[in-house]
Amino acid sequence: MNVLNSVELVLVTVPEPDVAVRFYVERLGFRCVDSDPDAATLQLGALQLVLQRGPVPDTGGSPRIHIRVPRATLEAVWSEDRRASPGVAGPRLVAGAIFEYETRDPAGNLVRLKTPVAAPPTRER
Amino acid sequence: MLAPILDALLDDESLSLRGERARVHAESGSLDGLFDYAIVSALRGQHDEAARALRRARRMAPTHVRTAPVSVLAAWRAGDASRARAALPPRPPPELRAMVALAELDLEDAAVEEALEGDGPLVAYVMARFALARGDASAALDALDALTPTGLLSCLVERARGEARLKNGDVTGARDALSVAVWQVTVLDAPDELGRAYLAMAEVEARDLDAEGRPRDRAAEWLARAHALLTPHGHAHDQARLRRLFRRFGRRAIDRLVGGDLESRIEGVRTTRAKARDRRVALEEARERGQDPSALERDLAETFDELAEAEEALVTALEGVLVDRDRMGRLVQAARRLYGLEGVAEIDATLPRLALELDGGAGAALVEPRELGSTVRATDVRGWRIVASFGDEQEATLDTIATDLEEVLRSGQARLAGEEEHRSAIVPVSTAQRELVLVVHRPTKRTPLGGEEVERLSVLASVAVVVYERARAADALREAAERDAAILETIRDGILALDEHRRVRSINRAAAALLGASRDELLGRVLDDRSGLAALADAAEREADDEPVTLPRIELLVRARRHPGGTVLMLRELASAQQLAQRLVGGAARFAFEDLVGDDVAFRRVIADARRAASSDVPVLITGESGTGKELLAQAIHHGSPRAKEPFVGLNVAAIPRELLESELFGYEAGAFTGARARGHAGKFELAGRGTLLLDEIGDMPFDMQAKMLRVLQERVVQRLGGTRDLPIRARIVATTHRDLEKAVDDGLFRLDLYYRLRVVHLKLPPLRERRGDIPRLVDRHLAIYCERSGRAPVRVSSAVMRELSSYDWPGNIRELANLVEGAASLLPYDVDVIEELPAFVRTRSTLGGAAPRAPSSAPPAPSFAGDQGAVRTLEAIERDVFAHALSVFDGNVAAAAKALGVARGTFYAKIQRYGLR
């Protein structure tokens, strides 16, 4: 049995999978590997995200989806959110020197994007 | 010329990219490129690079208009306020004054504020910082909110915003602002500014206390990150701020992280991973079975969150380890500095400072119990004496903890003393020689000294004990070495100490001079490796015992003594050793031909023959009655010969017991016979070296010894008794005797072959009675010698007395004459300078006194007990006459004279010496 190093498959229920697919592909950089009217399978690195038609689950305000994304992706999402809502809070620095930024997919699922603070450059080039 | 700086400050592009471009531009020789590179380097915290670029720019254009602004910028970013102010040009623009103000705001307890005109973003930012510095956070926030900066200035603004919000108690707002600051600074790639943002973050997290009122672990994490960046990139004020934060809260959080927590966090990650694995398998299996996976998916998502948290916790713990490593690093650094100290006084003076730097505090002192009866000094506190201190309030602190000090000294256990608001850590530092106690005190309730500090100080104290012991041992060794060196240098002989590999470990100047090298040239060298010293190495190996060793430029007398660690060699120049030997045996050649006075024809002929003989190396036999000056002539021959600077060694054959004669002449090896000296003994032939060996009274040499002597003279080598080595004879032989050797040969008492070998040149000195014409000169000369020796005015004899002396037979010859005139002069009152009459015994022996002339060997008149006209004579004078008389009666034969007087022969020799009878 292979040792699990990371979670590679996440299933999210959304009322309209095709709308959600656009968000995850265009905004977060996923690639669509399979789709049908009720479900789509997206891939980002090793992570597979399955968007399945269904009601949005109630998570009690906590994000259910945590995705590690490149810094540029996070910045682009934040930038888009700012356009829509100028006062939106930026990425927050948390323990482990990781930026976290929360956004919502078109279905209203709370998605937490994470990106590490870039490693400090060396003193001499 | 300020525009490029402000543009650089507001540019959002990565500083590293800009820096790379500027560097290429600068390397192409562009002055603008150099200035740009200096600007970007300064903004990135690369202060050395900035300074280098500025120096190059100054060399290219010493008075360029860009120099001053860039210098001010570089100094501000390097945290050097005074340099920034010094670099200001005349009538500086407000932006440059703003930079100076920012550098000064970094100073401890800065209260700098000045009116700045202008409305640029940099000036506005400085005004906000002024507000923050005076504690008006709201005003600061208002000023900052009015700004919409970009680039690095935006990072500075966000950091200031975070600090202002924190001051207002808005922890969340502070976190948000600092998050933005970090976000922006990571875009710009400015590590020093990132470190400062982390440091501010640490201060924010330190406000967030746990249930026990302690800062949460996150504070330590940010502190560790700040430390990692600011140690290489920050300036002095950053370091000070880091230290301050470490003192405030860092250690507590770190201790909690490191003390066992790390393991549990690693375990947490492992467990959560395993849990996630199991849930994934369960989810896959449920799907395969067609069951509803939603519950399992939720579980898996939760596990994913747990895993992320566990990993974050582990990272935080690892950061704590890094911080702890830094703390350990400081302890190691302090220990290293201690190890680098050498003298006890130096350690005394440094230890309190190192202790204080280790964990901070108000002051540290090294104290020792004051000795009973010692003078009380002003700094003594209740029986304790401050050996060294650093910081403040030593006396007051010691006064309050004197009892604890005694307890620490008694128990040898470190402890904490005092209330929390002013606690002291007390650690014993006692060595075998001294009882010392180290005290560190910290008057603050917020971070009182604790067990960890005591523990670290104890480690430092343990190192100090070792270093003290080492220093004391080194001092002792140094003293011993200096003492030994001083002793070695007082020794005239050369001393050379070799280790077991024959490496020179110690050498005095005398030895170096003898070997013709400097001490430095020889120290540490293997003796055999040094050209020309192999013979010396051999002498060391065979443990030479006063053996002559010939080196290319000198002949040495070498004595080697082996010891467990090597060999010590004692070196003397052979010639000087021989001269010393001759002084000890009393055979120095003091007389020259000029000292031999006389105009008698026969005497002058002998002297002329002797002068000729002196220039050759042939053996000389001098015969004549006792007292005719045979030994003097032998000395004169030596003195007049090419060997004059070499030793003159004499041996009175008649005076040496027969059984000792051989060993005296030839020497002996250690253990050659019972009673021999343990180290052996050099014979007279060896001692004479290349000089002259006088064999006095050769006619009295035992017959069997004559054969050995003959062989030695023929073969020109000698072997010590018990020895096997042939020692070459280089000395010239001069023999004397009062005997008629031809008659002795005829009588079978002296070997004919030896006689011929000795008598290559035969000089026969006439008796004094045969050269009466010389008597007045001899009298005058010996009187003059006496007067000079005794320090009295010149004395002469009356013509009557001279006549009397001239008519005397002088059986004892010149020696008797010398003794007589000396005796007469010594009896003369100090205010009289003419000897008008002779002592009675002389008169009785002189022909004027009526005594008949006698043969040399006939018995002289007995000495008188009474002086002139019946005066009482001293016992000493009478004794002298008695011994002179006996010597005269037995014709110089000491053995017979001693036997006749009933005294030991040694006693007789002592009297001869004392009264100068020969």
Short mmCIF file of N, CA, C and O in Angstrom, two decimals, chain B residues 90-161:
data_model
loop_
_atom_site.label_atom_id
_atom_site.label_comp_id
_atom_site.label_asym_id
_atom_site.label_seq_id
_atom_site.Cartn_x
_atom_site.Cartn_y
_atom_site.Cartn_z
N PRO B 90 24.89 71.08 1.82
CA PRO B 90 24.37 72.36 2.32
C PRO B 90 22.94 72.57 1.80
O PRO B 90 22.63 72.20 0.67
N ARG B 91 22.13 73.16 2.63
CA ARG B 91 20.72 73.41 2.31
C ARG B 91 20.06 72.15 1.74
O ARG B 91 19.62 72.10 0.57
N PRO B 92 19.96 71.13 2.53
CA PRO B 92 19.44 69.86 2.01
C PRO B 92 17.94 69.94 1.76
O PRO B 92 17.22 70.61 2.50
N PRO B 93 17.47 69.24 0.77
CA PRO B 93 16.02 69.18 0.53
C PRO B 93 15.34 68.39 1.66
O PRO B 93 16.00 67.60 2.33
N PRO B 94 14.05 68.64 1.90
CA PRO B 94 13.37 68.00 3.03
C PRO B 94 13.42 66.48 2.97
O PRO B 94 13.48 65.82 4.01
N GLU B 95 13.45 65.90 1.76
CA GLU B 95 13.49 64.43 1.68
C GLU B 95 14.78 63.87 2.30
O GLU B 95 14.75 62.84 2.96
N LEU B 96 15.89 64.59 2.06
CA LEU B 96 17.15 64.11 2.66
C LEU B 96 17.12 64.27 4.17
O LEU B 96 17.60 63.42 4.92
N ARG B 97 16.57 65.40 4.61
CA ARG B 97 16.45 65.59 6.07
C ARG B 97 15.51 64.55 6.66
O ARG B 97 15.70 64.08 7.78
N ALA B 98 14.52 64.14 5.85
CA ALA B 98 13.60 63.09 6.31
C ALA B 98 14.36 61.77 6.51
O ALA B 98 14.14 61.04 7.48
N MET B 99 15.25 61.48 5.59
CA MET B 99 16.04 60.24 5.73
C MET B 99 16.90 60.27 6.98
O MET B 99 17.03 59.27 7.70
N VAL B 100 17.52 61.43 7.23
CA VAL B 100 18.33 61.56 8.44
C VAL B 100 17.46 61.35 9.67
O VAL B 100 17.81 60.63 10.61
N ALA B 101 16.26 61.95 9.63
CA ALA B 101 15.35 61.82 10.76
C ALA B 101 14.96 60.36 10.96
O ALA B 101 14.89 59.86 12.10
N LEU B 102 14.75 59.64 9.86
CA LEU B 102 14.38 58.22 9.98
C LEU B 102 15.50 57.40 10.60
O LEU B 102 15.26 56.50 11.41
N ALA B 103 16.74 57.73 10.22
CA ALA B 103 17.88 57.03 10.82
C ALA B 103 17.95 57.32 12.31
O ALA B 103 18.23 56.44 13.13
N GLU B 104 17.65 58.58 12.66
CA GLU B 104 17.72 58.94 14.08
C GLU B 104 16.56 58.36 14.86
O GLU B 104 16.68 58.07 16.05
N LEU B 105 15.45 58.16 14.19
CA LEU B 105 14.29 57.57 14.88
C LEU B 105 14.57 56.12 15.29
O LEU B 105 13.92 55.58 16.18
N ASP B 106 15.51 55.49 14.59
CA ASP B 106 15.85 54.11 14.95
C ASP B 106 16.67 54.03 16.23
O ASP B 106 16.84 52.95 16.80
N LEU B 107 17.21 55.18 16.64
CA LEU B 107 18.05 55.18 17.83
C LEU B 107 17.22 54.88 19.06
O LEU B 107 16.02 55.16 19.11
N GLU B 108 17.88 54.29 20.05
CA GLU B 108 17.21 53.99 21.31
C GLU B 108 16.69 55.29 21.92
O GLU B 108 17.40 56.29 21.96
N ASP B 109 15.46 55.25 22.41
CA ASP B 109 14.87 56.40 23.11
C ASP B 109 14.96 57.67 22.27
O ASP B 109 15.23 58.75 22.77
N ALA B 110 14.78 57.51 20.96
CA ALA B 110 14.90 58.69 20.11
C ALA B 110 13.74 59.65 20.36
O ALA B 110 12.60 59.24 20.51
N ALA B 111 14.05 60.90 20.46
CA ALA B 111 13.00 61.91 20.64
C ALA B 111 13.25 63.04 19.66
O ALA B 111 13.15 64.21 19.97
N VAL B 112 13.67 62.60 18.47
CA VAL B 112 14.03 63.60 17.47
C VAL B 112 12.78 64.01 16.70
O VAL B 112 12.02 63.17 16.25
N GLU B 113 12.59 65.22 16.60
CA GLU B 113 11.48 65.70 15.77
C GLU B 113 11.87 67.07 15.25
O GLU B 113 12.34 67.92 16.01
N GLU B 114 11.70 67.25 14.03
CA GLU B 114 12.02 68.55 13.49
C GLU B 114 10.99 68.92 12.42
O GLU B 114 10.35 68.05 11.82
N ALA B 115 10.85 70.18 12.24
CA ALA B 115 9.87 70.65 11.26
C ALA B 115 10.40 70.39 9.87
O ALA B 115 11.52 70.75 9.54
N LEU B 116 9.61 69.70 9.10
CA LEU B 116 10.00 69.43 7.73
C LEU B 116 8.95 70.01 6.80
O LEU B 116 7.76 69.71 6.94
N GLU B 117 9.44 70.78 5.90
CA GLU B 117 8.50 71.32 4.91
C GLU B 117 8.41 70.35 3.73
O GLU B 117 9.24 69.47 3.58
N GLY B 118 7.42 70.52 2.93
CA GLY B 118 7.29 69.65 1.78
C GLY B 118 6.10 68.72 1.95
O GLY B 118 5.66 68.44 3.07
N ASP B 119 5.62 68.22 0.86
CA ASP B 119 4.42 67.41 0.94
C ASP B 119 4.59 66.05 0.24
O ASP B 119 3.63 65.39 -0.08
N GLY B 120 5.80 65.68 0.00
CA GLY B 120 6.05 64.38 -0.63
C GLY B 120 5.69 63.25 0.32
O GLY B 120 5.56 63.43 1.53
N PRO B 121 5.56 62.03 -0.24
CA PRO B 121 5.18 60.89 0.60
C PRO B 121 6.22 60.55 1.68
O PRO B 121 5.86 60.15 2.78
N LEU B 122 7.48 60.76 1.32
CA LEU B 122 8.52 60.44 2.31
C LEU B 122 8.43 61.36 3.52
O LEU B 122 8.52 60.92 4.67
N VAL B 123 8.21 62.64 3.25
CA VAL B 123 8.10 63.60 4.35
C VAL B 123 6.86 63.28 5.18
O VAL B 123 6.88 63.29 6.42
N ALA B 124 5.77 62.94 4.51
CA ALA B 124 4.55 62.61 5.24
C ALA B 124 4.75 61.38 6.11
O ALA B 124 4.27 61.31 7.25
N TYR B 125 5.46 60.43 5.57
CA TYR B 125 5.74 59.22 6.33
C TYR B 125 6.56 59.55 7.59
O TYR B 125 6.27 59.05 8.69
N VAL B 126 7.54 60.42 7.40
CA VAL B 126 8.37 60.79 8.56
C VAL B 126 7.52 61.49 9.62
O VAL B 126 7.68 61.25 10.82
N MET B 127 6.62 62.33 9.18
CA MET B 127 5.77 63.02 10.15
C MET B 127 4.93 62.01 10.94
O MET B 127 4.71 62.15 12.14
N ALA B 128 4.47 60.96 10.23
CA ALA B 128 3.70 59.91 10.92
C ALA B 128 4.59 59.19 11.94
O ALA B 128 4.16 58.88 13.06
N ARG B 129 5.82 58.96 11.56
CA ARG B 129 6.75 58.29 12.48
C ARG B 129 7.03 59.17 13.70
O ARG B 129 7.19 58.68 14.81
N PHE B 130 7.10 60.48 13.47
CA PHE B 130 7.29 61.38 14.61
C PHE B 130 6.12 61.25 15.58
O PHE B 130 6.31 61.17 16.81
N ALA B 131 4.93 61.20 15.01
CA ALA B 131 3.74 61.08 15.86
C ALA B 131 3.78 59.77 16.65
O ALA B 131 3.47 59.74 17.85
N LEU B 132 4.19 58.74 15.97
CA LEU B 132 4.27 57.43 16.63
C LEU B 132 5.32 57.46 17.74
O LEU B 132 5.11 56.92 18.84
N ALA B 133 6.43 58.13 17.45
CA ALA B 133 7.51 58.20 18.43
C ALA B 133 7.08 58.95 19.68
O ALA B 133 7.50 58.63 20.80
N ARG B 134 6.22 59.96 19.50
CA ARG B 134 5.79 60.69 20.71
C ARG B 134 4.55 60.05 21.34
O ARG B 134 3.98 60.57 22.29
N GLY B 135 4.14 58.88 20.80
CA GLY B 135 3.07 58.10 21.45
C GLY B 135 1.68 58.44 20.94
O GLY B 135 0.69 57.91 21.45
N ASP B 136 1.59 59.27 19.92
CA ASP B 136 0.28 59.65 19.39
C ASP B 136 -0.04 58.73 18.21
O ASP B 136 0.12 59.08 17.04
N ALA B 137 -0.55 57.51 18.53
CA ALA B 137 -0.79 56.51 17.49
C ALA B 137 -1.90 56.94 16.55
O ALA B 137 -1.84 56.68 15.33
N SER B 138 -2.91 57.61 17.09
CA SER B 138 -4.04 58.02 16.24
C SER B 138 -3.58 59.02 15.20
O SER B 138 -3.93 58.92 14.01
N ALA B 139 -2.80 59.98 15.64
CA ALA B 139 -2.28 60.97 14.68
C ALA B 139 -1.42 60.29 13.64
O ALA B 139 -1.46 60.63 12.45
N ALA B 140 -0.66 59.32 14.09
CA ALA B 140 0.18 58.59 13.16
C ALA B 140 -0.67 57.87 12.13
O ALA B 140 -0.38 57.90 10.93
N LEU B 141 -1.73 57.23 12.61
CA LEU B 141 -2.59 56.49 11.68
C LEU B 141 -3.26 57.45 10.70
O LEU B 141 -3.39 57.13 9.50
N ASP B 142 -3.69 58.60 11.18
CA ASP B 142 -4.31 59.58 10.28
C ASP B 142 -3.33 59.96 9.17
O ASP B 142 -3.68 60.02 7.99
N ALA B 143 -2.10 60.21 9.58
CA ALA B 143 -1.09 60.61 8.59
C ALA B 143 -0.84 59.48 7.59
O ALA B 143 -0.69 59.71 6.39
N LEU B 144 -0.78 58.27 8.11
CA LEU B 144 -0.49 57.12 7.23
C LEU B 144 -1.66 56.84 6.29
O LEU B 144 -1.46 56.49 5.12
N ASP B 145 -2.88 57.00 6.80
CA ASP B 145 -4.04 56.73 5.96
C ASP B 145 -4.14 57.70 4.79
O ASP B 145 -4.75 57.40 3.76
N ALA B 146 -3.54 58.87 4.98
CA ALA B 146 -3.58 59.88 3.91
C ALA B 146 -2.61 59.54 2.79
O ALA B 146 -2.63 60.17 1.73
N LEU B 147 -1.78 58.57 3.05
CA LEU B 147 -0.76 58.22 2.05
C LEU B 147 -1.25 57.09 1.16
O LEU B 147 -1.94 56.18 1.62
N THR B 148 -0.85 57.14 -0.08
CA THR B 148 -1.08 56.00 -0.98
C THR B 148 0.24 55.66 -1.64
O THR B 148 0.44 55.87 -2.85
N PRO B 149 1.14 55.17 -0.84
CA PRO B 149 2.48 54.97 -1.37
C PRO B 149 2.58 53.70 -2.20
O PRO B 149 1.71 52.85 -2.17
N THR B 150 3.71 53.58 -2.83
CA THR B 150 4.03 52.36 -3.57
C THR B 150 5.46 51.96 -3.22
O THR B 150 6.15 52.66 -2.48
N GLY B 151 5.89 50.86 -3.79
CA GLY B 151 7.26 50.42 -3.64
C GLY B 151 7.65 50.17 -2.18
O GLY B 151 6.82 49.82 -1.33
N LEU B 152 8.93 50.38 -1.91
CA LEU B 152 9.43 50.08 -0.56
C LEU B 152 8.78 51.00 0.47
O LEU B 152 8.56 50.61 1.62
N LEU B 153 8.46 52.22 0.03
CA LEU B 153 7.83 53.14 0.98
C LEU B 153 6.49 52.58 1.46
O LEU B 153 6.10 52.76 2.62
N SER B 154 5.82 51.88 0.58
CA SER B 154 4.55 51.26 0.96
C SER B 154 4.77 50.24 2.09
O SER B 154 3.99 50.14 3.03
N CYS B 155 5.86 49.48 1.99
CA CYS B 155 6.19 48.51 3.05
C CYS B 155 6.42 49.24 4.36
O CYS B 155 5.96 48.80 5.44
N LEU B 156 7.16 50.35 4.26
CA LEU B 156 7.47 51.10 5.48
C LEU B 156 6.19 51.66 6.09
O LEU B 156 5.99 51.61 7.32
N VAL B 157 5.33 52.13 5.23
CA VAL B 157 4.07 52.70 5.71
C VAL B 157 3.21 51.63 6.38
O VAL B 157 2.66 51.84 7.47
N GLU B 158 3.14 50.45 5.75
CA GLU B 158 2.31 49.39 6.33
C GLU B 158 2.87 48.91 7.67
O GLU B 158 2.14 48.61 8.60
N ARG B 159 4.17 48.85 7.74
CA ARG B 159 4.78 48.44 9.02
C ARG B 159 4.46 49.48 10.09
O ARG B 159 4.10 49.14 11.22
N ALA B 160 4.60 50.74 9.72
CA ALA B 160 4.29 51.80 10.69
C ALA B 160 2.81 51.73 11.08
O ALA B 160 2.45 51.91 12.25
N ARG B 161 1.98 51.40 10.10
CA ARG B 161 0.56 51.30 10.39
C ARG B 161 0.32 50.16 11.40
O ARG B 161 -0.45 50.30 12.35
#
